[in-house]
Amino acid sequence: MEKKVQKGIGIAMIPILSIFALGASQGGVNAGMATMAMNFPDAGANIGYVVSMVALGMIPAGILSGIITGRFIKYRTTIIIAMVCYVISGIAPFFLPNESSFELLLVFRFIFGVAVGWSYPLASALTFKLIHNEDQRATWLGIGMAFFNIGTIFMELAGGYLALISWQHTFLVYLIGLIPLVLVAAMLKEPPKDIDQEKELAAAEGTEVDTKIPAIVWPYVILLTCSCALAMPTILYCSMIMASSFGADAGQSGMLLSAMTVVGMLSGFTLGPVYKRLRKWTLPVACLWLGIIFAGCAIFAPAQGEGNLWAYVACFLIGHWGFAIIIPGTSNILTNLVPIGAATKTMGVFTCFHQAGCFLATPIATFLVGVLGLNPALGISMYHGLMLPCCIGVIICGVLYIVLAAFTKLRATEA
């Protein structure tokens, strides 16, 4: 059955887009990483867990949210609770003294991750449930990625300059969570349950009710994990690489990361037309683009005082288009492959594997530091050595995406 383009859904999408805007909240403190590393010198490469621990909290939260929401608790209720927890746990490190333990900071970051992970998959699920035309849904998921980056633009830029005051001030950026809290409470309408939508669709099309996640989903989310885990070190250690190779401070790193999120925002608007043209080949193209151009970052920031700043910045920003497409592109192709009866739990699985990749970025970086002899005791000047091997791994993922796309059969394009 053809599903026509829906009219007048912009208002309904406003609270959903506000949830998307909080999706990259773990990166809100990226620009302050170097400042935090000075306060916690014993953490070494493990300072990256300040970001990655949020992803770890998002992993179980995404799965549980996908299973529970819409079945045992209403969408609107669970999102409001998650938003309140987001604000409280997000700003909690602001109240920690300098002599506090690194482990306590990580505990707060894990709790914060649970709050983010509980609400974030519901943005994709609500988009799936609201918009039935595939190409229109790709457009709105791309816009969701744009809002994902709009939220991050504020958090990373403000976080970088707040870090100049103290590492604790960086965490005040999470007061931004009050905005979606108000929008969701005021505007979000409770959607029907997945099973009810599936029964209605099955009755209309004369098919059986289906609530299972198909097997083809798993290789897609596994490749998402691998590509994110291998691409993230270049982003995660950006402030350290900028400091060591080019003498940049936290504010300048924050400007680059904010420019990256502007690229991500603009890239999100391209998902609709790109997917309409490339369809199942969207992810292979995005992943290869990411790996090949990010490799230029390694080439142009080889060591302290030897890099080309503008070439590094160009590769960092241009390559980010691929990263900004892989994430919403994966959720979009999953909406083609799964029945509406499995919408919410599939988006929970998507968030789990996405954040698993973000979390694994730090242990992968720590492992490479040891294997490649990039001794953290020498300071942050050796972190540039992480980029090239990680980018090679991303390129391999791109090749595997090509193989997977060749075996993927999408449903017919909807008019």
Coordinates of C-alpha atoms in Angstrom, one line a residue:
M1 CA 0.0 0.0 0.0
E2 CA 1.4 3.4 -1.0
K3 CA 1.9 5.9 1.7
K4 CA 1.6 9.5 0.5
V5 CA 3.5 12.5 1.8
Q6 CA 1.8 13.8 5.0
K7 CA 1.0 17.5 5.3
G8 CA 1.1 19.8 8.4
I9 CA 3.3 17.6 10.6
G10 CA 5.9 20.3 11.4
I11 CA 4.1 21.4 14.7
A12 CA 3.9 17.8 15.9
M13 CA 7.7 17.3 15.2
I14 CA 8.8 20.3 17.4
P15 CA 9.0 18.4 20.7
I16 CA 10.5 15.4 18.9
L17 CA 13.2 17.6 17.4
S18 CA 13.9 19.0 20.8
I19 CA 14.7 15.5 22.0
F20 CA 17.0 14.9 19.1
A21 CA 18.9 18.1 20.2
L22 CA 20.0 16.4 23.4
G23 CA 21.3 13.2 21.6
A24 CA 24.9 14.2 21.5
S25 CA 25.1 15.6 25.0
Q26 CA 28.1 13.5 26.0
G27 CA 30.1 15.7 23.6
G28 CA 29.1 18.9 25.4
V29 CA 32.3 18.7 27.5
N30 CA 34.7 17.7 24.6
A31 CA 36.3 21.0 24.5
G32 CA 37.0 21.0 28.2
M33 CA 38.8 17.6 28.1
A34 CA 42.3 19.1 28.2
T35 CA 41.3 21.2 31.3
M36 CA 39.9 18.2 33.0
A37 CA 43.0 16.2 32.2
M38 CA 45.1 18.8 34.1
N39 CA 42.9 18.4 37.2
F40 CA 43.0 14.6 37.0
P41 CA 46.6 13.9 35.7
D42 CA 46.5 10.2 36.9
A43 CA 43.6 9.5 34.5
G44 CA 45.9 9.6 31.5
A45 CA 44.1 8.3 28.3
N46 CA 41.2 7.3 30.5
I47 CA 40.1 10.9 30.7
G48 CA 38.1 10.0 27.6
Y49 CA 35.7 8.1 29.8
V50 CA 34.3 11.4 30.9
V51 CA 32.6 11.3 27.5
S52 CA 32.4 7.5 26.9
M53 CA 30.8 6.8 30.3
V54 CA 27.7 8.7 29.1
A55 CA 27.6 6.3 26.2
L56 CA 27.9 3.3 28.6
G57 CA 24.9 4.6 30.5
M58 CA 22.9 5.0 27.3
I59 CA 23.4 1.4 26.3
P60 CA 21.2 -0.4 28.9
A61 CA 18.9 2.7 29.0
G62 CA 18.2 2.5 25.3
I63 CA 17.3 -1.2 25.4
L64 CA 15.0 -0.8 28.5
S65 CA 13.4 2.3 27.1
G66 CA 12.6 0.5 23.8
I67 CA 11.1 -2.5 25.7
I68 CA 9.1 -0.6 28.3
T69 CA 7.9 2.7 26.7
G70 CA 4.5 2.4 25.1
R71 CA 3.8 -0.9 26.8
F72 CA 4.1 -0.2 30.5
I73 CA 4.5 3.5 30.6
K74 CA 3.4 6.3 28.3
Y75 CA 5.8 8.0 26.0
R76 CA 5.2 11.5 27.3
T77 CA 5.5 10.5 30.9
T78 CA 8.8 8.6 30.5
I79 CA 10.4 11.4 28.4
I80 CA 9.5 14.0 31.0
I81 CA 11.0 11.9 33.8
A82 CA 14.2 11.4 31.7
M83 CA 14.5 15.1 31.0
V84 CA 14.3 16.0 34.7
C85 CA 17.0 13.4 35.4
Y86 CA 19.0 14.9 32.5
V87 CA 19.2 18.3 34.0
I88 CA 19.9 17.2 37.6
S89 CA 22.6 14.6 36.8
G90 CA 24.1 16.8 34.0
I91 CA 25.0 19.7 36.2
A92 CA 25.9 17.7 39.3
P93 CA 29.7 17.7 38.6
F94 CA 29.6 21.5 38.8
F95 CA 29.3 21.1 42.6
L96 CA 32.4 18.7 42.9
P97 CA 35.6 20.2 44.4
N98 CA 38.9 19.9 42.6
E99 CA 40.1 17.2 45.0
S100 CA 37.1 15.0 44.3
S101 CA 37.9 11.5 42.8
F102 CA 37.8 10.9 39.1
E103 CA 35.6 7.8 39.8
L104 CA 32.9 10.0 41.4
L105 CA 32.8 12.1 38.3
L106 CA 32.3 9.0 36.2
V107 CA 29.4 7.9 38.4
F108 CA 27.6 11.1 37.7
R109 CA 28.4 10.8 34.0
F110 CA 26.9 7.2 33.9
I111 CA 23.7 8.4 35.5
F112 CA 23.5 11.3 33.0
G113 CA 24.0 8.7 30.2
V114 CA 21.0 6.7 31.5
A115 CA 18.8 9.9 31.3
V116 CA 20.0 10.7 27.7
G117 CA 19.7 7.0 26.6
W118 CA 16.2 6.7 27.9
S119 CA 14.8 9.6 25.9
Y120 CA 17.0 9.7 22.7
P121 CA 15.7 6.5 21.0
L122 CA 12.2 7.6 21.5
A123 CA 12.8 10.6 19.1
S124 CA 13.5 8.2 16.3
A125 CA 10.7 5.9 17.3
L126 CA 8.2 8.7 17.4
T127 CA 9.3 9.9 14.0
F128 CA 8.9 6.4 12.6
K129 CA 5.4 6.2 14.2
L130 CA 4.3 9.6 13.0
I131 CA 5.6 9.7 9.4
H132 CA 4.7 6.8 7.1
N133 CA 6.3 7.9 3.8
E134 CA 9.9 6.7 3.6
D135 CA 11.5 9.6 1.8
Q136 CA 9.6 12.1 3.9
R137 CA 10.8 10.2 7.0
A138 CA 14.4 10.3 5.8
T139 CA 14.1 14.1 5.5
W140 CA 12.8 14.5 9.0
L141 CA 15.3 12.1 10.5
G142 CA 18.0 14.2 8.7
I143 CA 16.4 17.3 10.2
G144 CA 16.6 15.4 13.5
M145 CA 20.3 15.0 13.0
A146 CA 20.5 18.8 12.3
F147 CA 18.9 19.5 15.6
F148 CA 21.2 16.9 17.2
N149 CA 24.0 19.2 16.1
I150 CA 22.3 22.4 16.9
G151 CA 22.1 21.4 20.5
T152 CA 25.7 20.4 20.4
I153 CA 26.8 23.7 18.8
F154 CA 25.7 25.5 21.9
M155 CA 27.1 22.9 24.4
E156 CA 30.5 22.5 22.8
L157 CA 31.1 26.2 22.2
A158 CA 29.8 27.2 25.6
G159 CA 31.6 24.3 27.2
G160 CA 34.9 25.3 25.8
Y161 CA 34.7 28.8 27.2
L162 CA 33.2 27.7 30.5
A163 CA 36.2 25.3 30.8
L164 CA 38.4 28.5 30.8
I165 CA 36.8 29.3 34.1
S166 CA 37.1 25.8 35.6
W167 CA 36.4 22.3 34.6
Q168 CA 33.4 22.3 36.9
H169 CA 31.7 25.1 35.0
T170 CA 31.8 23.1 31.8
F171 CA 28.9 21.0 33.1
L172 CA 26.5 24.0 33.4
V173 CA 25.9 23.6 29.6
Y174 CA 23.4 20.9 30.5
L175 CA 20.9 23.4 31.7
I176 CA 19.9 23.4 28.1
G177 CA 17.8 20.4 29.0
L178 CA 15.1 22.7 30.4
I179 CA 14.1 23.7 26.9
P180 CA 13.0 20.3 25.6
L181 CA 11.5 19.5 29.0
V182 CA 9.1 22.4 28.6
L183 CA 8.4 21.6 24.9
V184 CA 7.6 18.0 25.6
A185 CA 5.4 18.7 28.6
A186 CA 3.5 21.3 26.6
M187 CA 3.3 19.9 23.1
L188 CA 3.9 16.2 22.8
K189 CA 0.8 14.2 22.0
E190 CA 0.7 10.6 23.2
P191 CA 1.1 8.3 20.1
P192 CA -0.7 4.9 19.7
K193 CA 1.1 1.8 20.9
D194 CA 3.3 -0.1 18.4
I195 CA 1.1 -3.2 18.4
D196 CA -2.1 -1.1 17.8
Q197 CA -0.4 0.5 14.7
E198 CA 0.8 -2.8 13.5
K199 CA -2.7 -4.4 13.8
E200 CA -4.3 -1.4 11.9
L201 CA -1.7 -1.7 9.1
A202 CA -2.0 -5.5 8.9
A203 CA -5.8 -5.2 8.6
A204 CA -5.5 -2.5 5.8
E205 CA -2.9 -4.5 3.8
G206 CA -4.3 -8.0 4.5
T207 CA -1.0 -9.2 6.2
E208 CA -0.2 -10.8 9.5
V209 CA 0.7 -8.9 12.6
D210 CA 4.5 -8.7 12.9
T211 CA 6.3 -7.4 16.0
K212 CA 9.7 -9.2 15.5
I213 CA 13.0 -7.5 14.7
P214 CA 14.3 -9.1 11.4
A215 CA 17.8 -10.6 11.3
I216 CA 19.0 -8.1 8.7
V217 CA 18.9 -5.4 11.4
W218 CA 21.8 -6.9 13.4
P219 CA 24.7 -6.6 10.8
Y220 CA 23.6 -2.9 10.3
V221 CA 23.8 -2.0 13.9
I222 CA 27.0 -4.0 14.4
L223 CA 28.6 -2.0 11.6
L224 CA 27.3 1.2 13.1
T225 CA 29.1 0.2 16.4
C226 CA 32.3 -0.5 14.6
S227 CA 32.3 2.7 12.4
C228 CA 31.5 4.9 15.4
A229 CA 34.0 3.3 17.7
L230 CA 36.8 3.8 15.1
A231 CA 35.8 7.3 14.0
M232 CA 35.2 8.8 17.5
P233 CA 38.9 8.9 18.7
T234 CA 39.6 11.6 16.0
I235 CA 36.8 13.6 17.5
L236 CA 37.2 12.7 21.1
Y237 CA 40.8 13.6 21.3
C238 CA 40.5 16.7 19.1
S239 CA 41.2 19.2 21.9
M240 CA 44.4 17.3 22.8
I241 CA 45.6 17.0 19.2
M242 CA 44.8 20.7 18.7
A243 CA 46.8 21.6 21.8
S244 CA 49.8 19.5 21.0
S245 CA 50.1 19.9 17.3
F246 CA 49.0 23.6 16.9
G247 CA 49.2 25.1 20.4
A248 CA 45.4 25.7 20.6
D249 CA 43.6 26.3 23.9
A250 CA 40.2 25.0 25.0
G251 CA 38.3 27.9 23.5
Q252 CA 39.9 27.4 20.1
S253 CA 39.2 23.7 20.2
G254 CA 35.6 24.5 21.2
M255 CA 35.3 26.7 18.1
L256 CA 36.5 23.8 15.9
L257 CA 34.1 21.4 17.5
S258 CA 31.3 23.9 17.1
A259 CA 32.2 24.3 13.4
M260 CA 32.1 20.5 13.2
T261 CA 28.6 20.5 14.6
V262 CA 27.5 23.2 12.1
V263 CA 28.7 20.8 9.4
G264 CA 26.8 18.1 11.1
M265 CA 23.7 20.3 11.2
L266 CA 23.9 21.2 7.5
S267 CA 24.7 17.5 6.6
G268 CA 21.5 16.4 8.3
F269 CA 19.5 18.4 5.8
T270 CA 21.1 16.5 3.0
L271 CA 20.0 13.0 4.2
G272 CA 16.6 13.2 2.5
P273 CA 17.8 14.0 -1.0
V274 CA 20.9 11.8 -0.6
Y275 CA 18.8 8.8 0.5
K276 CA 16.3 9.4 -2.2
R277 CA 19.1 9.0 -4.8
L278 CA 21.4 6.4 -3.2
R279 CA 19.0 4.5 -1.0
K280 CA 20.7 1.4 0.4
W281 CA 24.1 2.7 -0.9
T282 CA 23.9 5.8 1.3
L283 CA 25.7 4.1 4.3
P284 CA 28.6 2.7 2.2
V285 CA 29.3 6.0 0.6
A286 CA 29.1 7.9 3.9
C287 CA 31.4 5.5 5.7
L288 CA 34.0 5.5 3.0
W289 CA 33.9 9.3 2.8
L290 CA 34.4 9.5 6.6
G291 CA 37.3 7.1 6.7
I292 CA 39.2 8.4 3.7
I293 CA 38.9 12.1 4.5
F294 CA 39.5 11.7 8.2
A295 CA 42.7 10.0 7.3
G296 CA 43.8 13.4 6.0
C297 CA 43.6 14.6 9.7
A298 CA 46.4 12.1 10.5
I299 CA 48.4 13.2 7.5
F300 CA 48.2 16.9 8.3
A301 CA 48.7 16.7 12.1
P302 CA 51.6 14.2 12.3
A303 CA 53.5 15.5 15.3
Q304 CA 54.0 18.5 17.5
G305 CA 54.9 21.6 15.5
E306 CA 54.9 19.7 12.2
G307 CA 51.3 19.9 11.1
N308 CA 49.3 22.0 8.7
L309 CA 46.5 23.6 10.7
W310 CA 44.2 24.6 7.9
A311 CA 44.5 21.3 6.1
Y312 CA 43.8 19.4 9.3
V313 CA 40.7 21.6 9.9
A314 CA 39.5 21.1 6.4
C315 CA 39.7 17.3 6.6
F316 CA 38.1 17.3 10.0
L317 CA 35.1 19.3 8.9
I318 CA 34.6 17.9 5.4
G319 CA 35.0 14.3 6.6
H320 CA 32.4 14.9 9.3
W321 CA 29.6 14.8 6.6
G322 CA 30.0 11.0 6.5
F323 CA 29.7 10.7 10.3
A324 CA 26.6 12.9 10.3
I325 CA 25.0 10.7 7.7
I326 CA 25.8 7.3 9.1
I327 CA 23.8 7.7 12.3
P328 CA 20.4 9.0 11.0
G329 CA 21.0 7.0 7.8
T330 CA 21.1 3.8 9.8
S331 CA 17.9 4.6 11.7
N332 CA 16.2 5.5 8.5
I333 CA 17.1 2.2 6.7
L334 CA 16.0 0.3 9.8
T335 CA 12.6 1.9 9.4
N336 CA 12.4 0.3 6.0
L337 CA 13.5 -3.1 7.2
V338 CA 11.4 -3.5 10.3
P339 CA 7.6 -3.6 10.9
I340 CA 5.9 -0.7 12.7
G341 CA 5.1 -3.2 15.4
A342 CA 8.8 -3.3 16.3
A343 CA 9.4 0.4 16.0
T344 CA 10.2 1.4 19.5
K345 CA 12.3 -1.6 20.5
T346 CA 14.2 -1.4 17.2
M347 CA 15.2 2.2 17.9
G348 CA 16.2 1.1 21.4
V349 CA 18.5 -1.5 19.8
F350 CA 19.8 1.2 17.4
T351 CA 20.7 3.5 20.3
C352 CA 22.3 0.7 22.3
F353 CA 24.7 -0.2 19.4
H354 CA 25.3 3.4 18.4
Q355 CA 26.3 4.2 22.0
A356 CA 28.3 1.0 22.3
G357 CA 30.5 2.4 19.5
C358 CA 30.8 5.7 21.2
F359 CA 31.8 4.0 24.5
L360 CA 34.3 1.6 22.8
A361 CA 36.2 4.6 21.3
T362 CA 38.0 5.2 24.6
P363 CA 39.2 1.6 25.3
I364 CA 40.2 1.3 21.6
A365 CA 42.2 4.6 21.9
T366 CA 43.8 3.4 25.2
F367 CA 44.7 0.0 23.6
L368 CA 46.3 1.8 20.6
V369 CA 48.2 4.1 22.9
G370 CA 49.8 1.0 24.5
V371 CA 50.3 -1.1 21.3
L372 CA 51.7 1.8 19.2
G373 CA 53.9 3.1 22.1
L374 CA 52.1 6.4 22.4
N375 CA 53.0 6.7 26.0
P376 CA 50.6 9.0 27.9
A377 CA 53.4 9.7 30.3
L378 CA 55.0 11.8 27.5
G379 CA 52.0 14.1 27.6
I380 CA 49.2 14.7 25.1
S381 CA 51.6 15.2 22.2
M382 CA 51.4 11.6 21.1
Y383 CA 47.6 11.3 20.6
H384 CA 47.8 12.3 16.9
G385 CA 49.1 8.7 16.4
L386 CA 45.7 7.3 17.0
M387 CA 44.0 8.8 14.0
L388 CA 45.5 6.8 11.0
P389 CA 44.9 3.3 12.3
C390 CA 41.4 4.2 13.3
C391 CA 40.6 5.7 9.9
I392 CA 41.9 2.5 8.2
G393 CA 39.4 0.6 10.3
V394 CA 36.6 3.0 9.2
I395 CA 37.5 2.4 5.6
I396 CA 37.2 -1.4 6.2
C397 CA 33.8 -0.8 7.6
G398 CA 32.8 1.0 4.4
V399 CA 33.8 -2.0 2.4
L400 CA 31.7 -4.2 4.6
Y401 CA 28.8 -1.8 4.2
I402 CA 29.1 -2.4 0.4
V403 CA 28.8 -6.1 0.9
L404 CA 25.8 -5.7 3.2
A405 CA 24.0 -3.4 0.9
A406 CA 24.4 -5.8 -1.9
F407 CA 22.5 -8.4 0.1
T408 CA 19.8 -5.9 1.4
K409 CA 16.4 -5.9 -0.2
L410 CA 14.4 -2.7 0.6
R411 CA 10.7 -2.4 0.4
A412 CA 9.4 -0.5 -2.7
T413 CA 9.7 3.2 -2.6
E414 CA 6.6 4.9 -1.3
A415 CA 4.9 7.6 -3.3

